[in-house]
Amino acid sequence: MNKKGKTAVFMIVATLLNLVLLIVFFVLLFILLFALLPSVFPQVMEMQSMSFILPLIWFAGSIFLSFFVYSKLIKWASARFDLENKLAPIFTPKKYRKERGE
């Protein structure tokens, strides 16, 4: 398999990993915010603003956490397995396109 094929497989697997991370953080934050938080702090759920703030924290937090963990994992894998030499660059800077014939 050439570099472009390896890059395509890597991007598909990385995208699936990102989706799995998003689902995991989505479920974990749901449990934390809507199951554990009211049992520990019952007065929090009585506040009117919490009906807007908790879902916002839930959605934004799960997206942020999945992106953060995903980026750290990709950086670690890139350094650990020397992926820069094994995969084709996804985006080539304009100054190098002419040299490569793109």
PDB file of N, CA and C in Angstrom:
ATOM      1  N   MET A   1       0.854  -1.173   0.000  1.00  0.00           N
ATOM      2  CA  MET A   1       0.000   0.000   0.000  1.00  0.00           C
ATOM      3  C   MET A   1       0.899   1.235   0.000  1.00  0.00           C
ATOM      4  N   ASN A   2       0.553   2.202  -0.842  1.00  0.00           N
ATOM      5  CA  ASN A   2       1.362   3.408  -0.930  1.00  0.00           C
ATOM      6  C   ASN A   2       0.977   4.397   0.184  1.00  0.00           C
ATOM      7  N   LYS A   3       1.671   5.523   0.210  1.00  0.00           N
ATOM      8  CA  LYS A   3       1.457   6.508   1.276  1.00  0.00           C
ATOM      9  C   LYS A   3       0.046   7.080   1.264  1.00  0.00           C
ATOM     10  N   LYS A   4      -0.508   7.309   0.087  1.00  0.00           N
ATOM     11  CA  LYS A   4      -1.856   7.880   0.017  1.00  0.00           C
ATOM     12  C   LYS A   4      -2.898   6.890   0.536  1.00  0.00           C
ATOM     13  N   GLY A   5      -2.713   5.627   0.257  1.00  0.00           N
ATOM     14  CA  GLY A   5      -3.623   4.609   0.764  1.00  0.00           C
ATOM     15  C   GLY A   5      -3.536   4.492   2.274  1.00  0.00           C
ATOM     16  N   LYS A   6      -2.315   4.509   2.799  1.00  0.00           N
ATOM     17  CA  LYS A   6      -2.122   4.466   4.247  1.00  0.00           C
ATOM     18  C   LYS A   6      -2.734   5.698   4.915  1.00  0.00           C
ATOM     19  N   THR A   7      -2.589   6.843   4.254  1.00  0.00           N
ATOM     20  CA  THR A   7      -3.168   8.076   4.786  1.00  0.00           C
ATOM     21  C   THR A   7      -4.681   7.995   4.829  1.00  0.00           C
ATOM     22  N   ALA A   8      -5.290   7.448   3.784  1.00  0.00           N
ATOM     23  CA  ALA A   8      -6.753   7.313   3.750  1.00  0.00           C
ATOM     24  C   ALA A   8      -7.237   6.384   4.858  1.00  0.00           C
ATOM     25  N   VAL A   9      -6.558   5.262   5.051  1.00  0.00           N
ATOM     26  CA  VAL A   9      -6.940   4.332   6.121  1.00  0.00           C
ATOM     27  C   VAL A   9      -6.765   4.990   7.482  1.00  0.00           C
ATOM     28  N   PHE A  10      -5.657   5.707   7.655  1.00  0.00           N
ATOM     29  CA  PHE A  10      -5.409   6.394   8.922  1.00  0.00           C
ATOM     30  C   PHE A  10      -6.498   7.423   9.212  1.00  0.00           C
ATOM     31  N   MET A  11      -6.899   8.187   8.214  1.00  0.00           N
ATOM     32  CA  MET A  11      -7.930   9.213   8.415  1.00  0.00           C
ATOM     33  C   MET A  11      -9.277   8.581   8.751  1.00  0.00           C
ATOM     34  N   ILE A  12      -9.611   7.457   8.128  1.00  0.00           N
ATOM     35  CA  ILE A  12     -10.874   6.780   8.437  1.00  0.00           C
ATOM     36  C   ILE A  12     -10.862   6.256   9.868  1.00  0.00           C
ATOM     37  N   VAL A  13      -9.756   5.613  10.258  1.00  0.00           N
ATOM     38  CA  VAL A  13      -9.656   5.084  11.628  1.00  0.00           C
ATOM     39  C   VAL A  13      -9.644   6.229  12.647  1.00  0.00           C
ATOM     40  N   ALA A  14      -8.936   7.308  12.342  1.00  0.00           N
ATOM     41  CA  ALA A  14      -8.885   8.455  13.261  1.00  0.00           C
ATOM     42  C   ALA A  14     -10.256   9.105  13.405  1.00  0.00           C
ATOM     43  N   THR A  15     -11.021   9.179  12.324  1.00  0.00           N
ATOM     44  CA  THR A  15     -12.368   9.743  12.385  1.00  0.00           C
ATOM     45  C   THR A  15     -13.284   8.868  13.236  1.00  0.00           C
ATOM     46  N   LEU A  16     -13.179   7.558  13.060  1.00  0.00           N
ATOM     47  CA  LEU A  16     -13.975   6.644  13.889  1.00  0.00           C
ATOM     48  C   LEU A  16     -13.584   6.758  15.358  1.00  0.00           C
ATOM     49  N   LEU A  17     -12.292   6.895  15.624  1.00  0.00           N
ATOM     50  CA  LEU A  17     -11.838   7.092  17.002  1.00  0.00           C
ATOM     51  C   LEU A  17     -12.416   8.371  17.586  1.00  0.00           C
ATOM     52  N   ASN A  18     -12.436   9.434  16.794  1.00  0.00           N
ATOM     53  CA  ASN A  18     -12.992  10.705  17.261  1.00  0.00           C
ATOM     54  C   ASN A  18     -14.484  10.561  17.582  1.00  0.00           C
ATOM     55  N   LEU A  19     -15.216   9.843  16.754  1.00  0.00           N
ATOM     56  CA  LEU A  19     -16.645   9.622  17.020  1.00  0.00           C
ATOM     57  C   LEU A  19     -16.859   8.800  18.284  1.00  0.00           C
ATOM     58  N   VAL A  20     -16.028   7.780  18.483  1.00  0.00           N
ATOM     59  CA  VAL A  20     -16.137   6.970  19.698  1.00  0.00           C
ATOM     60  C   VAL A  20     -15.845   7.823  20.928  1.00  0.00           C
ATOM     61  N   LEU A  21     -14.807   8.655  20.853  1.00  0.00           N
ATOM     62  CA  LEU A  21     -14.491   9.545  21.976  1.00  0.00           C
ATOM     63  C   LEU A  21     -15.645  10.500  22.255  1.00  0.00           C
ATOM     64  N   LEU A  22     -16.257  11.023  21.206  1.00  0.00           N
ATOM     65  CA  LEU A  22     -17.383  11.936  21.378  1.00  0.00           C
ATOM     66  C   LEU A  22     -18.539  11.233  22.087  1.00  0.00           C
ATOM     67  N   ILE A  23     -18.849  10.028  21.696  1.00  0.00           N
ATOM     68  CA  ILE A  23     -19.944   9.275  22.326  1.00  0.00           C
ATOM     69  C   ILE A  23     -19.615   8.960  23.775  1.00  0.00           C
ATOM     70  N   VAL A  24     -18.373   8.567  24.046  1.00  0.00           N
ATOM     71  CA  VAL A  24     -17.968   8.247  25.426  1.00  0.00           C
ATOM     72  C   VAL A  24     -18.090   9.480  26.316  1.00  0.00           C
ATOM     73  N   PHE A  25     -17.569  10.614  25.870  1.00  0.00           N
ATOM     74  CA  PHE A  25     -17.664  11.829  26.687  1.00  0.00           C
ATOM     75  C   PHE A  25     -19.099  12.331  26.786  1.00  0.00           C
ATOM     76  N   PHE A  26     -19.885  12.119  25.756  1.00  0.00           N
ATOM     77  CA  PHE A  26     -21.297  12.488  25.786  1.00  0.00           C
ATOM     78  C   PHE A  26     -22.023  11.726  26.892  1.00  0.00           C
ATOM     79  N   VAL A  27     -21.791  10.420  26.966  1.00  0.00           N
ATOM     80  CA  VAL A  27     -22.432   9.589  27.986  1.00  0.00           C
ATOM     81  C   VAL A  27     -21.888   9.917  29.380  1.00  0.00           C
ATOM     82  N   LEU A  28     -20.570  10.060  29.494  1.00  0.00           N
ATOM     83  CA  LEU A  28     -19.981  10.360  30.806  1.00  0.00           C
ATOM     84  C   LEU A  28     -20.452  11.696  31.364  1.00  0.00           C
ATOM     85  N   LEU A  29     -20.501  12.717  30.522  1.00  0.00           N
ATOM     86  CA  LEU A  29     -20.976  14.015  31.002  1.00  0.00           C
ATOM     87  C   LEU A  29     -22.470  13.978  31.317  1.00  0.00           C
ATOM     88  N   PHE A  30     -23.231  13.196  30.569  1.00  0.00           N
ATOM     89  CA  PHE A  30     -24.658  13.050  30.894  1.00  0.00           C
ATOM     90  C   PHE A  30     -24.822  12.451  32.281  1.00  0.00           C
ATOM     91  N   ILE A  31     -24.075  11.395  32.556  1.00  0.00           N
ATOM     92  CA  ILE A  31     -24.149  10.754  33.875  1.00  0.00           C
ATOM     93  C   ILE A  31     -23.702  11.723  34.959  1.00  0.00           C
ATOM     94  N   LEU A  32     -22.633  12.433  34.701  1.00  0.00           N
ATOM     95  CA  LEU A  32     -22.105  13.364  35.697  1.00  0.00           C
ATOM     96  C   LEU A  32     -23.062  14.518  35.960  1.00  0.00           C
ATOM     97  N   LEU A  33     -23.573  15.131  34.897  1.00  0.00           N
ATOM     98  CA  LEU A  33     -24.386  16.338  35.064  1.00  0.00           C
ATOM     99  C   LEU A  33     -25.834  16.062  35.450  1.00  0.00           C
ATOM    100  N   PHE A  34     -26.408  14.984  34.956  1.00  0.00           N
ATOM    101  CA  PHE A  34     -27.832  14.764  35.178  1.00  0.00           C
ATOM    102  C   PHE A  34     -28.132  13.653  36.179  1.00  0.00           C
ATOM    103  N   ALA A  35     -27.153  12.883  36.587  1.00  0.00           N
ATOM    104  CA  ALA A  35     -27.392  11.841  37.579  1.00  0.00           C
ATOM    105  C   ALA A  35     -26.662  12.125  38.885  1.00  0.00           C
ATOM    106  N   LEU A  36     -25.387  12.437  38.802  1.00  0.00           N
ATOM    107  CA  LEU A  36     -24.603  12.635  40.022  1.00  0.00           C
ATOM    108  C   LEU A  36     -24.735  14.035  40.599  1.00  0.00           C
ATOM    109  N   LEU A  37     -24.750  15.044  39.754  1.00  0.00           N
ATOM    110  CA  LEU A  37     -24.833  16.425  40.235  1.00  0.00           C
ATOM    111  C   LEU A  37     -26.105  16.698  41.034  1.00  0.00           C
ATOM    112  N   PRO A  38     -27.282  16.299  40.578  1.00  0.00           N
ATOM    113  CA  PRO A  38     -28.493  16.547  41.374  1.00  0.00           C
ATOM    114  C   PRO A  38     -28.522  15.790  42.705  1.00  0.00           C
ATOM    115  N   SER A  39     -27.897  14.612  42.742  1.00  0.00           N
ATOM    116  CA  SER A  39     -27.897  13.875  44.007  1.00  0.00           C
ATOM    117  C   SER A  39     -26.937  14.499  45.015  1.00  0.00           C
ATOM    118  N   VAL A  40     -25.859  15.102  44.534  1.00  0.00           N
ATOM    119  CA  VAL A  40     -24.891  15.742  45.427  1.00  0.00           C
ATOM    120  C   VAL A  40     -25.348  17.153  45.801  1.00  0.00           C
ATOM    121  N   PHE A  41     -25.838  17.899  44.808  1.00  0.00           N
ATOM    122  CA  PHE A  41     -26.301  19.270  45.024  1.00  0.00           C
ATOM    123  C   PHE A  41     -27.755  19.394  44.562  1.00  0.00           C
ATOM    124  N   PRO A  42     -28.724  19.039  45.394  1.00  0.00           N
ATOM    125  CA  PRO A  42     -30.128  19.097  44.955  1.00  0.00           C
ATOM    126  C   PRO A  42     -30.617  20.513  44.649  1.00  0.00           C
ATOM    127  N   GLN A  43     -30.037  21.516  45.276  1.00  0.00           N
ATOM    128  CA  GLN A  43     -30.486  22.885  45.041  1.00  0.00           C
ATOM    129  C   GLN A  43     -30.087  23.381  43.652  1.00  0.00           C
ATOM    130  N   VAL A  44     -29.123  22.729  43.012  1.00  0.00           N
ATOM    131  CA  VAL A  44     -28.705  23.142  41.667  1.00  0.00           C
ATOM    132  C   VAL A  44     -29.831  22.938  40.674  1.00  0.00           C
ATOM    133  N   MET A  45     -30.535  21.834  40.772  1.00  0.00           N
ATOM    134  CA  MET A  45     -31.592  21.531  39.819  1.00  0.00           C
ATOM    135  C   MET A  45     -32.826  22.421  40.009  1.00  0.00           C
ATOM    136  N   GLU A  46     -32.951  23.071  41.151  1.00  0.00           N
ATOM    137  CA  GLU A  46     -34.082  23.957  41.394  1.00  0.00           C
ATOM    138  C   GLU A  46     -33.912  25.315  40.714  1.00  0.00           C
ATOM    139  N   MET A  47     -32.693  25.639  40.325  1.00  0.00           N
ATOM    140  CA  MET A  47     -32.435  26.933  39.689  1.00  0.00           C
ATOM    141  C   MET A  47     -32.986  26.927  38.263  1.00  0.00           C
ATOM    142  N   GLN A  48     -33.648  27.996  37.880  1.00  0.00           N
ATOM    143  CA  GLN A  48     -34.269  28.099  36.557  1.00  0.00           C
ATOM    144  C   GLN A  48     -33.225  28.110  35.445  1.00  0.00           C
ATOM    145  N   SER A  49     -32.104  28.738  35.675  1.00  0.00           N
ATOM    146  CA  SER A  49     -31.083  28.857  34.623  1.00  0.00           C
ATOM    147  C   SER A  49     -30.404  27.526  34.317  1.00  0.00           C
ATOM    148  N   MET A  50     -30.496  26.568  35.217  1.00  0.00           N
ATOM    149  CA  MET A  50     -29.846  25.280  34.996  1.00  0.00           C
ATOM    150  C   MET A  50     -30.483  24.492  33.860  1.00  0.00           C
ATOM    151  N   SER A  51     -31.737  24.768  33.544  1.00  0.00           N
ATOM    152  CA  SER A  51     -32.373  24.061  32.439  1.00  0.00           C
ATOM    153  C   SER A  51     -31.746  24.449  31.099  1.00  0.00           C
ATOM    154  N   PHE A  52     -31.078  25.581  31.051  1.00  0.00           N
ATOM    155  CA  PHE A  52     -30.376  26.009  29.847  1.00  0.00           C
ATOM    156  C   PHE A  52     -28.875  25.723  29.926  1.00  0.00           C
ATOM    157  N   ILE A  53     -28.300  25.919  31.108  1.00  0.00           N
ATOM    158  CA  ILE A  53     -26.851  25.817  31.256  1.00  0.00           C
ATOM    159  C   ILE A  53     -26.365  24.371  31.227  1.00  0.00           C
ATOM    160  N   LEU A  54     -27.031  23.453  31.886  1.00  0.00           N
ATOM    161  CA  LEU A  54     -26.561  22.070  31.928  1.00  0.00           C
ATOM    162  C   LEU A  54     -26.504  21.398  30.560  1.00  0.00           C
ATOM    163  N   PRO A  55     -27.525  21.509  29.728  1.00  0.00           N
ATOM    164  CA  PRO A  55     -27.374  20.915  28.383  1.00  0.00           C
ATOM    165  C   PRO A  55     -26.284  21.574  27.554  1.00  0.00           C
ATOM    166  N   LEU A  56     -26.088  22.877  27.746  1.00  0.00           N
ATOM    167  CA  LEU A  56     -25.030  23.579  27.033  1.00  0.00           C
ATOM    168  C   LEU A  56     -23.661  23.053  27.461  1.00  0.00           C
ATOM    169  N   ILE A  57     -23.471  22.889  28.762  1.00  0.00           N
ATOM    170  CA  ILE A  57     -22.221  22.321  29.272  1.00  0.00           C
ATOM    171  C   ILE A  57     -22.053  20.893  28.769  1.00  0.00           C
ATOM    172  N   TRP A  58     -23.154  20.156  28.733  1.00  0.00           N
ATOM    173  CA  TRP A  58     -23.127  18.763  28.286  1.00  0.00           C
ATOM    174  C   TRP A  58     -22.655  18.661  26.836  1.00  0.00           C
ATOM    175  N   PHE A  59     -23.276  19.404  25.940  1.00  0.00           N
ATOM    176  CA  PHE A  59     -22.909  19.335  24.523  1.00  0.00           C
ATOM    177  C   PHE A  59     -21.527  19.927  24.261  1.00  0.00           C
ATOM    178  N   ALA A  60     -21.292  21.141  24.726  1.00  0.00           N
ATOM    179  CA  ALA A  60     -20.015  21.810  24.463  1.00  0.00           C
ATOM    180  C   ALA A  60     -18.861  21.070  25.140  1.00  0.00           C
ATOM    181  N   GLY A  61     -19.091  20.591  26.350  1.00  0.00           N
ATOM    182  CA  GLY A  61     -18.043  19.867  27.058  1.00  0.00           C
ATOM    183  C   GLY A  61     -17.661  18.573  26.379  1.00  0.00           C
ATOM    184  N   SER A  62     -18.646  17.837  25.897  1.00  0.00           N
ATOM    185  CA  SER A  62     -18.326  16.577  25.226  1.00  0.00           C
ATOM    186  C   SER A  62     -17.582  16.818  23.915  1.00  0.00           C
ATOM    187  N   ILE A  63     -17.949  17.848  23.178  1.00  0.00           N
ATOM    188  CA  ILE A  63     -17.245  18.170  21.934  1.00  0.00           C
ATOM    189  C   ILE A  63     -15.826  18.634  22.233  1.00  0.00           C
ATOM    190  N   PHE A  64     -15.663  19.509  23.215  1.00  0.00           N
ATOM    191  CA  PHE A  64     -14.333  20.004  23.570  1.00  0.00           C
ATOM    192  C   PHE A  64     -13.441  18.874  24.071  1.00  0.00           C
ATOM    193  N   LEU A  65     -13.951  18.049  24.980  1.00  0.00           N
ATOM    194  CA  LEU A  65     -13.134  16.970  25.526  1.00  0.00           C
ATOM    195  C   LEU A  65     -12.738  15.958  24.457  1.00  0.00           C
ATOM    196  N   SER A  66     -13.660  15.627  23.574  1.00  0.00           N
ATOM    197  CA  SER A  66     -13.308  14.663  22.528  1.00  0.00           C
ATOM    198  C   SER A  66     -12.260  15.242  21.588  1.00  0.00           C
ATOM    199  N   PHE A  67     -12.382  16.512  21.227  1.00  0.00           N
ATOM    200  CA  PHE A  67     -11.383  17.142  20.371  1.00  0.00           C
ATOM    201  C   PHE A  67     -10.033  17.219  21.059  1.00  0.00           C
ATOM    202  N   PHE A  68     -10.021  17.573  22.333  1.00  0.00           N
ATOM    203  CA  PHE A  68      -8.774  17.700  23.081  1.00  0.00           C
ATOM    204  C   PHE A  68      -8.056  16.359  23.186  1.00  0.00           C
ATOM    205  N   VAL A  69      -8.779  15.324  23.594  1.00  0.00           N
ATOM    206  CA  VAL A  69      -8.168  13.992  23.737  1.00  0.00           C
ATOM    207  C   VAL A  69      -7.732  13.459  22.378  1.00  0.00           C
ATOM    208  N   TYR A  70      -8.552  13.667  21.344  1.00  0.00           N
ATOM    209  CA  TYR A  70      -8.218  13.227  19.993  1.00  0.00           C
ATOM    210  C   TYR A  70      -6.931  13.882  19.504  1.00  0.00           C
ATOM    211  N   SER A  71      -6.796  15.183  19.693  1.00  0.00           N
ATOM    212  CA  SER A  71      -5.596  15.867  19.228  1.00  0.00           C
ATOM    213  C   SER A  71      -4.358  15.397  19.981  1.00  0.00           C
ATOM    214  N   LYS A  72      -4.485  15.151  21.285  1.00  0.00           N
ATOM    215  CA  LYS A  72      -3.349  14.630  22.059  1.00  0.00           C
ATOM    216  C   LYS A  72      -2.964  13.225  21.593  1.00  0.00           C
ATOM    217  N   LEU A  73      -3.966  12.377  21.318  1.00  0.00           N
ATOM    218  CA  LEU A  73      -3.683  11.022  20.839  1.00  0.00           C
ATOM    219  C   LEU A  73      -3.017  11.037  19.466  1.00  0.00           C
ATOM    220  N   ILE A  74      -3.470  11.894  18.574  1.00  0.00           N
ATOM    221  CA  ILE A  74      -2.884  11.974  17.241  1.00  0.00           C
ATOM    222  C   ILE A  74      -1.445  12.485  17.323  1.00  0.00           C
ATOM    223  N   LYS A  75      -1.192  13.471  18.145  1.00  0.00           N
ATOM    224  CA  LYS A  75       0.178  13.973  18.307  1.00  0.00           C
ATOM    225  C   LYS A  75       1.080  12.895  18.892  1.00  0.00           C
ATOM    226  N   TRP A  76       0.579  12.163  19.885  1.00  0.00           N
ATOM    227  CA  TRP A  76       1.357  11.084  20.490  1.00  0.00           C
ATOM    228  C   TRP A  76       1.640   9.987  19.465  1.00  0.00           C
ATOM    229  N   ALA A  77       0.625   9.566  18.719  1.00  0.00           N
ATOM    230  CA  ALA A  77       0.807   8.506  17.723  1.00  0.00           C
ATOM    231  C   ALA A  77       1.748   8.959  16.617  1.00  0.00           C
ATOM    232  N   SER A  78       1.664  10.206  16.221  1.00  0.00           N
ATOM    233  CA  SER A  78       2.538  10.723  15.175  1.00  0.00           C
ATOM    234  C   SER A  78       3.999  10.687  15.621  1.00  0.00           C
ATOM    235  N   ALA A  79       4.254  11.075  16.847  1.00  0.00           N
ATOM    236  CA  ALA A  79       5.625  11.056  17.360  1.00  0.00           C
ATOM    237  C   ALA A  79       6.091   9.624  17.652  1.00  0.00           C
ATOM    238  N   ARG A  80       5.226   8.822  18.217  1.00  0.00           N
ATOM    239  CA  ARG A  80       5.589   7.456  18.631  1.00  0.00           C
ATOM    240  C   ARG A  80       5.878   6.542  17.445  1.00  0.00           C
ATOM    241  N   PHE A  81       5.056   6.617  16.403  1.00  0.00           N
ATOM    242  CA  PHE A  81       5.175   5.721  15.268  1.00  0.00           C
ATOM    243  C   PHE A  81       5.765   6.398  14.027  1.00  0.00           C
ATOM    244  N   ASP A  82       6.280   7.622  14.171  1.00  0.00           N
ATOM    245  CA  ASP A  82       6.910   8.374  13.087  1.00  0.00           C
ATOM    246  C   ASP A  82       6.004   8.417  11.857  1.00  0.00           C
ATOM    247  N   LEU A  83       4.776   8.889  12.050  1.00  0.00           N
ATOM    248  CA  LEU A  83       3.791   8.885  10.981  1.00  0.00           C
ATOM    249  C   LEU A  83       4.074   9.904   9.883  1.00  0.00           C
ATOM    250  N   GLU A  84       4.843  10.920  10.164  1.00  0.00           N
ATOM    251  CA  GLU A  84       5.135  11.922   9.138  1.00  0.00           C
ATOM    252  C   GLU A  84       5.894  11.316   7.968  1.00  0.00           C
ATOM    253  N   ASN A  85       6.717  10.318   8.228  1.00  0.00           N
ATOM    254  CA  ASN A  85       7.471   9.672   7.152  1.00  0.00           C
ATOM    255  C   ASN A  85       6.684   8.551   6.485  1.00  0.00           C
ATOM    256  N   LYS A  86       5.653   8.042   7.153  1.00  0.00           N
ATOM    257  CA  LYS A  86       4.905   6.898   6.636  1.00  0.00           C
ATOM    258  C   LYS A  86       3.615   7.289   5.929  1.00  0.00           C
ATOM    259  N   LEU A  87       3.117   8.509   6.188  1.00  0.00           N
ATOM    260  CA  LEU A  87       1.868   8.961   5.585  1.00  0.00           C
ATOM    261  C   LEU A  87       2.119  10.139   4.671  1.00  0.00           C
ATOM    262  N   ALA A  88       1.283  10.262   3.652  1.00  0.00           N
ATOM    263  CA  ALA A  88       1.368  11.407   2.746  1.00  0.00           C
ATOM    264  C   ALA A  88       0.809  12.637   3.453  1.00  0.00           C
ATOM    265  N   PRO A  89       1.376  13.811   3.179  1.00  0.00           N
ATOM    266  CA  PRO A  89       0.834  15.020   3.807  1.00  0.00           C
ATOM    267  C   PRO A  89      -0.573  15.307   3.273  1.00  0.00           C
ATOM    268  N   ILE A  90      -1.465  15.675   4.170  1.00  0.00           N
ATOM    269  CA  ILE A  90      -2.846  15.938   3.781  1.00  0.00           C
ATOM    270  C   ILE A  90      -2.941  17.292   3.093  1.00  0.00           C
ATOM    271  N   PHE A  91      -2.327  18.276   3.676  1.00  0.00           N
ATOM    272  CA  PHE A  91      -2.316  19.614   3.103  1.00  0.00           C
ATOM    273  C   PHE A  91      -0.869  19.993   2.815  1.00  0.00           C
ATOM    274  N   THR A  92      -0.585  20.317   1.578  1.00  0.00           N
ATOM    275  CA  THR A  92       0.755  20.717   1.187  1.00  0.00           C
ATOM    276  C   THR A  92       0.791  22.237   1.083  1.00  0.00           C
ATOM    277  N   PRO A  93       1.750  22.901   1.745  1.00  0.00           N
ATOM    278  CA  PRO A  93       1.857  24.354   1.601  1.00  0.00           C
ATOM    279  C   PRO A  93       2.066  24.735   0.133  1.00  0.00           C
ATOM    280  N   LYS A  94       1.571  25.900  -0.265  1.00  0.00           N
ATOM    281  CA  LYS A  94       1.617  26.333  -1.663  1.00  0.00           C
ATOM    282  C   LYS A  94       3.038  26.396  -2.208  1.00  0.00           C
ATOM    283  N   LYS A  95       3.994  26.776  -1.376  1.00  0.00           N
ATOM    284  CA  LYS A  95       5.363  26.920  -1.886  1.00  0.00           C
ATOM    285  C   LYS A  95       5.977  25.574  -2.263  1.00  0.00           C
ATOM    286  N   TYR A  96       5.452  24.461  -1.713  1.00  0.00           N
ATOM    287  CA  TYR A  96       5.987  23.145  -2.049  1.00  0.00           C
ATOM    288  C   TYR A  96       5.189  22.443  -3.149  1.00  0.00           C
ATOM    289  N   ARG A  97       4.044  22.960  -3.527  1.00  0.00           N
ATOM    290  CA  ARG A  97       3.223  22.314  -4.559  1.00  0.00           C
ATOM    291  C   ARG A  97       3.904  22.332  -5.915  1.00  0.00           C
ATOM    292  N   LYS A  98       4.578  23.414  -6.239  1.00  0.00           N
ATOM    293  CA  LYS A  98       5.249  23.515  -7.521  1.00  0.00           C
ATOM    294  C   LYS A  98       6.402  22.519  -7.610  1.00  0.00           C
ATOM    295  N   GLU A  99       7.125  22.325  -6.508  1.00  0.00           N
ATOM    296  CA  GLU A  99       8.236  21.394  -6.501  1.00  0.00           C
ATOM    297  C   GLU A  99       7.759  19.958  -6.676  1.00  0.00           C
ATOM    298  N   ARG A 100       6.591  19.647  -6.143  1.00  0.00           N
ATOM    299  CA  ARG A 100       6.061  18.285  -6.216  1.00  0.00           C
ATOM    300  C   ARG A 100       5.203  18.078  -7.450  1.00  0.00           C
ATOM    301  N   GLY A 101       4.929  19.129  -8.211  1.00  0.00           N
ATOM    302  CA  GLY A 101       4.150  19.007  -9.421  1.00  0.00           C
ATOM    303  C   GLY A 101       2.657  18.989  -9.202  1.00  0.00           C
ATOM    304  N   GLU A 102       2.169  19.569  -8.130  1.00  0.00           N
ATOM    305  CA  GLU A 102       0.724  19.595  -7.835  1.00  0.00           C
ATOM    306  C   GLU A 102       0.088  20.848  -8.384  1.00  0.00           C
TER     307      GLU A 102
END
